[in-house]
GROMACS .gro file of C-alpha atoms in nm:
model
  234
    1MET     CA    1 -11.558   3.047  -1.760
    2ILE     CA    2 -11.629   3.434  -1.769
    3GLY     CA    3 -11.738   3.713  -1.567
    4SER     CA    4 -11.429   3.757  -1.338
    5LEU     CA    5 -11.080   3.930  -1.364
    6ASP     CA    6 -10.938   3.557  -1.304
    7ALA     CA    7 -11.145   3.446  -1.635
    8LEU     CA    8 -11.007   3.741  -1.822
    9PHE     CA    9 -10.639   3.668  -1.701
   10ALA     CA   10 -10.652   3.297  -1.779
   11ALA     CA   11 -10.799   3.378  -2.131
   12THR     CA   12 -10.534   3.627  -2.215
   13THR     CA   13 -10.253   3.420  -2.083
   14LEU     CA   14 -10.381   3.107  -2.292
   15PHE     CA   15 -10.418   3.325  -2.594
   16VAL     CA   16 -10.081   3.491  -2.589
   17GLY     CA   17  -9.906   3.166  -2.458
   18GLY     CA   18 -10.069   2.968  -2.724
   19HIS     CA   19  -9.913   3.169  -2.966
   20PHE     CA   20  -9.556   3.135  -2.823
   21LEU     CA   21  -9.611   2.767  -2.777
   22LEU     CA   22  -9.761   2.663  -3.114
   23SER     CA   23  -9.541   2.892  -3.308
   24SER     CA   24  -9.213   2.798  -3.143
   25VAL     CA   25  -8.964   2.602  -3.391
   26PRO     CA   26  -8.955   2.272  -3.209
   27VAL     CA   27  -9.343   2.243  -3.140
   28ARG     CA   28  -9.427   2.398  -3.499
   29LEU     CA   29  -9.204   2.150  -3.679
   30ALA     CA   30  -9.320   1.848  -3.481
   31LEU     CA   31  -9.680   1.947  -3.566
   32ILE     CA   32  -9.615   2.003  -3.928
   33GLU     CA   33  -9.445   1.662  -3.959
   34ARG     CA   34  -9.715   1.500  -3.806
   35LEU     CA   35 -10.020   1.689  -3.970
   36GLY     CA   36  -9.890   1.844  -4.264
   37GLU     CA   37  -9.848   2.238  -4.294
   38THR     CA   38 -10.197   2.312  -4.419
   39ARG     CA   39 -10.367   2.105  -4.155
   40TYR     CA   40 -10.131   2.260  -3.880
   41LEU     CA   41 -10.210   2.610  -4.011
   42GLY     CA   42 -10.604   2.517  -4.009
   43TRP     CA   43 -10.582   2.379  -3.648
   44TYR     CA   44 -10.367   2.653  -3.525
   45SER     CA   45 -10.611   2.909  -3.650
   46VAL     CA   46 -10.924   2.725  -3.513
   47ALA     CA   47 -10.760   2.703  -3.176
   48MET     CA   48 -10.657   3.071  -3.167
   49LEU     CA   49 -10.989   3.192  -3.298
   50ALA     CA   50 -11.181   2.999  -3.018
   51VAL     CA   51 -10.942   3.129  -2.732
   52PHE     CA   52 -10.987   3.483  -2.897
   53VAL     CA   53 -11.360   3.451  -2.866
   54TRP     CA   54 -11.308   3.358  -2.497
   55VAL     CA   55 -11.098   3.656  -2.440
   56ILE     CA   56 -11.371   3.890  -2.591
   57LEU     CA   57 -11.635   3.729  -2.377
   58ALA     CA   58 -11.426   3.746  -2.066
   59PHE     CA   59 -11.351   4.112  -2.138
   60VAL     CA   60 -11.718   4.198  -2.189
   61THR     CA   61 -11.839   4.036  -1.880
   62ALA     CA   62 -11.544   4.113  -1.639
   63PRO     CA   63 -11.599   4.362  -1.346
   64ILE     CA   64 -11.459   4.712  -1.382
   65GLU     CA   65 -11.212   4.772  -1.095
   66THR     CA   66 -10.981   5.051  -1.040
   67LEU     CA   67 -10.651   4.893  -0.998
   68TRP     CA   68 -10.419   5.210  -1.009
   69VAL     CA   69 -10.475   5.582  -1.022
   70PRO     CA   70 -10.170   5.754  -1.223
   71PRO     CA   71 -10.012   6.008  -1.013
   72ALA     CA   72 -10.001   6.377  -1.131
   73SER     CA   73  -9.614   6.322  -1.179
   74LEU     CA   74  -9.667   6.086  -1.469
   75ARG     CA   75  -9.894   6.291  -1.690
   76TRP     CA   76  -9.623   6.370  -1.922
   77VAL     CA   77  -9.578   6.003  -1.999
   78PRO     CA   78  -9.860   5.977  -2.289
   79ALA     CA   79  -9.725   6.300  -2.464
   80VAL     CA   80  -9.392   6.134  -2.500
   81VAL     CA   81  -9.486   5.776  -2.558
   82MET     CA   82  -9.805   5.798  -2.787
   83PRO     CA   83  -9.601   5.955  -3.103
   84LEU     CA   84  -9.373   5.643  -3.065
   85ALA     CA   85  -9.667   5.406  -3.042
   86ILE     CA   86  -9.831   5.572  -3.346
   87PHE     CA   87  -9.512   5.564  -3.546
   88LEU     CA   88  -9.465   5.174  -3.464
   89ILE     CA   89  -9.837   5.102  -3.546
   90VAL     CA   90  -9.829   5.286  -3.877
   91CYS     CA   91  -9.493   5.094  -3.978
   92GLY     CA   92  -9.631   4.786  -3.872
   93ILE     CA   93  -9.938   4.811  -4.105
   94THR     CA   94  -9.747   4.949  -4.397
   95THR     CA   95  -9.428   4.733  -4.389
   96PRO     CA   96  -9.437   4.380  -4.525
   97SER     CA   97  -9.313   4.133  -4.253
   98PRO     CA   98  -9.187   3.762  -4.287
   99THR     CA   99  -9.388   3.711  -3.961
  100ILE     CA  100  -9.728   3.740  -4.144
  101ALA     CA  101  -9.873   3.392  -4.198
  102GLY     CA  102  -9.793   3.256  -4.526
  103SER     CA  103  -9.482   3.480  -4.586
  104GLY     CA  104  -9.136   3.355  -4.601
  105PRO     CA  105  -8.783   3.469  -4.649
  106SER     CA  106  -8.790   3.279  -5.009
  107GLU     CA  107  -9.036   3.507  -5.163
  108THR     CA  108  -8.904   3.685  -5.465
  109GLY     CA  109  -8.939   4.031  -5.561
  110ARG     CA  110  -8.927   4.199  -5.235
  111ASP     CA  111  -8.684   4.240  -4.933
  112LEU     CA  112  -8.892   4.111  -4.625
  113THR     CA  113  -8.634   4.246  -4.374
  114ARG     CA  114  -8.613   4.601  -4.468
  115GLY     CA  115  -8.732   4.935  -4.285
  116ILE     CA  116  -8.888   4.881  -3.931
  117ILE     CA  117  -8.846   4.505  -3.956
  118ARG     CA  118  -8.470   4.550  -3.915
  119ILE     CA  119  -8.543   4.698  -3.576
  120THR     CA  120  -8.827   4.494  -3.438
  121ARG     CA  121  -8.990   4.180  -3.577
  122HIS     CA  122  -9.336   4.317  -3.452
  123PRO     CA  123  -9.360   4.692  -3.490
  124PHE     CA  124  -9.755   4.685  -3.466
  125LEU     CA  125  -9.767   4.476  -3.147
  126ASN     CA  126  -9.498   4.687  -2.991
  127GLY     CA  127  -9.678   5.002  -3.074
  128MET     CA  128 -10.010   4.870  -2.924
  129ALA     CA  129  -9.827   4.766  -2.623
  130LEU     CA  130  -9.691   5.116  -2.582
  131TRP     CA  131 -10.026   5.271  -2.644
  132ALA     CA  132 -10.208   5.021  -2.384
  133LEU     CA  133  -9.936   5.130  -2.128
  134ALA     CA  134  -9.924   5.490  -2.178
  135LYS     CA  135 -10.289   5.568  -2.269
  136ASP     CA  136 -10.459   5.773  -1.994
  137ASN     CA  137 -10.724   6.046  -2.001
  138THR     CA  138 -10.594   6.219  -1.675
  139ARG     CA  139 -10.486   6.539  -1.857
  140CYS     CA  140 -10.802   6.560  -2.069
  141LYS     CA  141 -11.039   6.509  -1.771
  142GLU     CA  142 -10.840   6.765  -1.561
  143ALA     CA  143 -10.868   7.023  -1.847
  144THR     CA  144 -11.239   6.955  -1.899
  145LEU     CA  145 -11.304   6.985  -1.520
  146GLY     CA  146 -11.152   7.335  -1.514
  147ALA     CA  147 -11.310   7.458  -1.841
  148ARG     CA  148 -11.595   7.692  -1.837
  149VAL     CA  149 -11.852   7.763  -2.081
  150PRO     CA  150 -11.848   8.115  -2.245
  151GLY     CA  151 -12.106   8.341  -2.058
  152GLY     CA  152 -12.056   8.220  -1.702
  153ARG     CA  153 -12.295   7.930  -1.716
  154GLY     CA  154 -12.071   7.706  -1.490
  155THR     CA  155 -11.819   7.439  -1.508
  156ALA     CA  156 -11.854   7.123  -1.705
  157ALA     CA  157 -11.937   6.943  -1.385
  158GLU     CA  158 -12.207   7.179  -1.311
  159ILE     CA  159 -12.376   7.178  -1.653
  160LEU     CA  160 -12.389   6.808  -1.664
  161THR     CA  161 -12.532   6.754  -1.328
  162ASN     CA  162 -12.787   7.046  -1.372
  163ALA     CA  163 -12.879   6.891  -1.716
  164LEU     CA  164 -12.945   6.557  -1.569
  165ARG     CA  165 -13.117   6.691  -1.275
  166LEU     CA  166 -13.374   6.903  -1.506
  167HIS     CA  167 -13.427   6.623  -1.769
  168GLY     CA  168 -13.788   6.517  -1.794
  169PRO     CA  169 -13.908   6.189  -1.654
  170SER     CA  170 -14.081   6.044  -1.964
  171ASP     CA  171 -13.959   5.764  -2.134
  172GLU     CA  172 -13.851   5.958  -2.445
  173ASN     CA  173 -13.596   6.151  -2.222
  174GLU     CA  174 -13.435   5.821  -2.141
  175GLY     CA  175 -13.162   5.854  -2.409
  176ALA     CA  176 -13.059   6.186  -2.280
  177ALA     CA  177 -13.056   6.057  -1.914
  178LYS     CA  178 -12.809   5.759  -2.011
  179ALA     CA  179 -12.601   5.997  -2.211
  180LEU     CA  180 -12.577   6.252  -1.924
  181ALA     CA  181 -12.526   5.971  -1.655
  182GLY     CA  182 -12.276   5.808  -1.870
  183ALA     CA  183 -12.090   6.126  -1.914
  184ILE     CA  184 -12.081   6.205  -1.549
  185MET     CA  185 -11.965   5.848  -1.464
  186THR     CA  186 -11.693   5.846  -1.724
  187PHE     CA  187 -11.550   6.161  -1.606
  188ALA     CA  188 -11.580   6.035  -1.235
  189SER     CA  189 -11.404   5.700  -1.339
  190ASN     CA  190 -11.024   5.709  -1.224
  191SER     CA  191 -11.063   6.085  -1.143
  192ARG     CA  192 -11.045   6.187  -0.760
  193GLU     CA  193 -11.079   6.551  -0.870
  194TRP     CA  194 -11.393   6.494  -1.074
  195GLN     CA  195 -11.537   6.270  -0.812
  196GLU     CA  196 -11.478   6.530  -0.551
  197ALA     CA  197 -11.632   6.814  -0.778
  198LEU     CA  198 -11.915   6.600  -0.862
  199ALA     CA  199 -11.986   6.505  -0.508
  200GLU     CA  200 -12.011   6.860  -0.409
  201LEU     CA  201 -12.264   6.922  -0.667
  202ASP     CA  202 -12.488   6.595  -0.537
  203ALA     CA  203 -12.416   6.442  -0.885
  204PRO     CA  204 -12.426   6.092  -0.732
  205ALA     CA  205 -12.790   6.143  -0.600
  206VAL     CA  206 -12.884   6.296  -0.919
  207VAL     CA  207 -12.745   5.990  -1.118
  208ILE     CA  208 -12.910   5.746  -0.873
  209ALA     CA  209 -13.243   5.934  -0.909
  210ALA     CA  210 -13.224   5.895  -1.286
  211LEU     CA  211 -13.141   5.536  -1.257
  212ASP     CA  212 -13.468   5.497  -1.023
  213ARG     CA  213 -13.671   5.702  -1.265
  214HIS     CA  214 -13.578   5.492  -1.578
  215ALA     CA  215 -13.625   5.132  -1.529
  216GLY     CA  216 -13.475   5.052  -1.885
  217LEU     CA  217 -13.149   5.262  -1.811
  218THR     CA  218 -12.856   5.034  -1.735
  219PHE     CA  219 -12.481   5.040  -1.818
  220LYS     CA  220 -12.454   4.655  -1.794
  221GLY     CA  221 -12.183   4.677  -1.510
  222GLU     CA  222 -11.959   4.939  -1.703
  223PHE     CA  223 -11.928   5.154  -1.411
  224ASP     CA  224 -11.940   4.911  -1.112
  225GLY     CA  225 -11.622   5.047  -0.980
  226LEU     CA  226 -11.811   5.362  -0.887
  227ARG     CA  227 -12.088   5.199  -0.681
  228SER     CA  228 -11.926   5.285  -0.350
  229TRP     CA  229 -11.864   5.643  -0.461
  230LEU     CA  230 -12.244   5.672  -0.565
  231LYS     CA  231 -12.358   5.522  -0.234
  232GLN     CA  232 -12.131   5.714  -0.020
  233ASN     CA  233 -12.230   6.049  -0.163
  234ASN     CA  234 -12.599   5.971  -0.214
   0.00000   0.00000   0.00000
């Protein structure tokens, strides 16, 4: 069950829900009493590993769809949130935690409820959650779109489009074509400004021509969300 957003949602829900369910006190104690702590940890690890593999396969094969384009009014959010996210991630990696498998409050020689653990039990997970929610490259794309190469050789959009247009058709140039086409479509992803600028330069037609010219050039569905933009501006 892979290849769709529904499959990715189901796998992720089972992975997260499984952790909450199997590690909850009533369920955990009942399973330990029936199986023993060692066998419980073993089966728990096997089950979560299997679901995690499903999450990876579902993610790799899921279609890429643009669900939301952040408005300009929210471009300040990453600059504020990312420092806190990085702080929590570093603290989570460097601070001993009683939530780590095999740890316990009875361990001697160190206080397992010190530092960041007194504020949150899962600093690393909270940091990653903030990073995932706040991460956005809109500001980077906007800055790159307006950048000009010294000497008046054009904008980044013009340089990428012209380079892809002028690259040779031979097989030895396929790597360059993939890099240039990938860069163009990466900038076009979730950025209306880039899409408009590239469309004015006929970049969609140039990308499609490169794909037709090189039979082995493929991105394995990475830019499926741009199909309509490519066709409309070809």
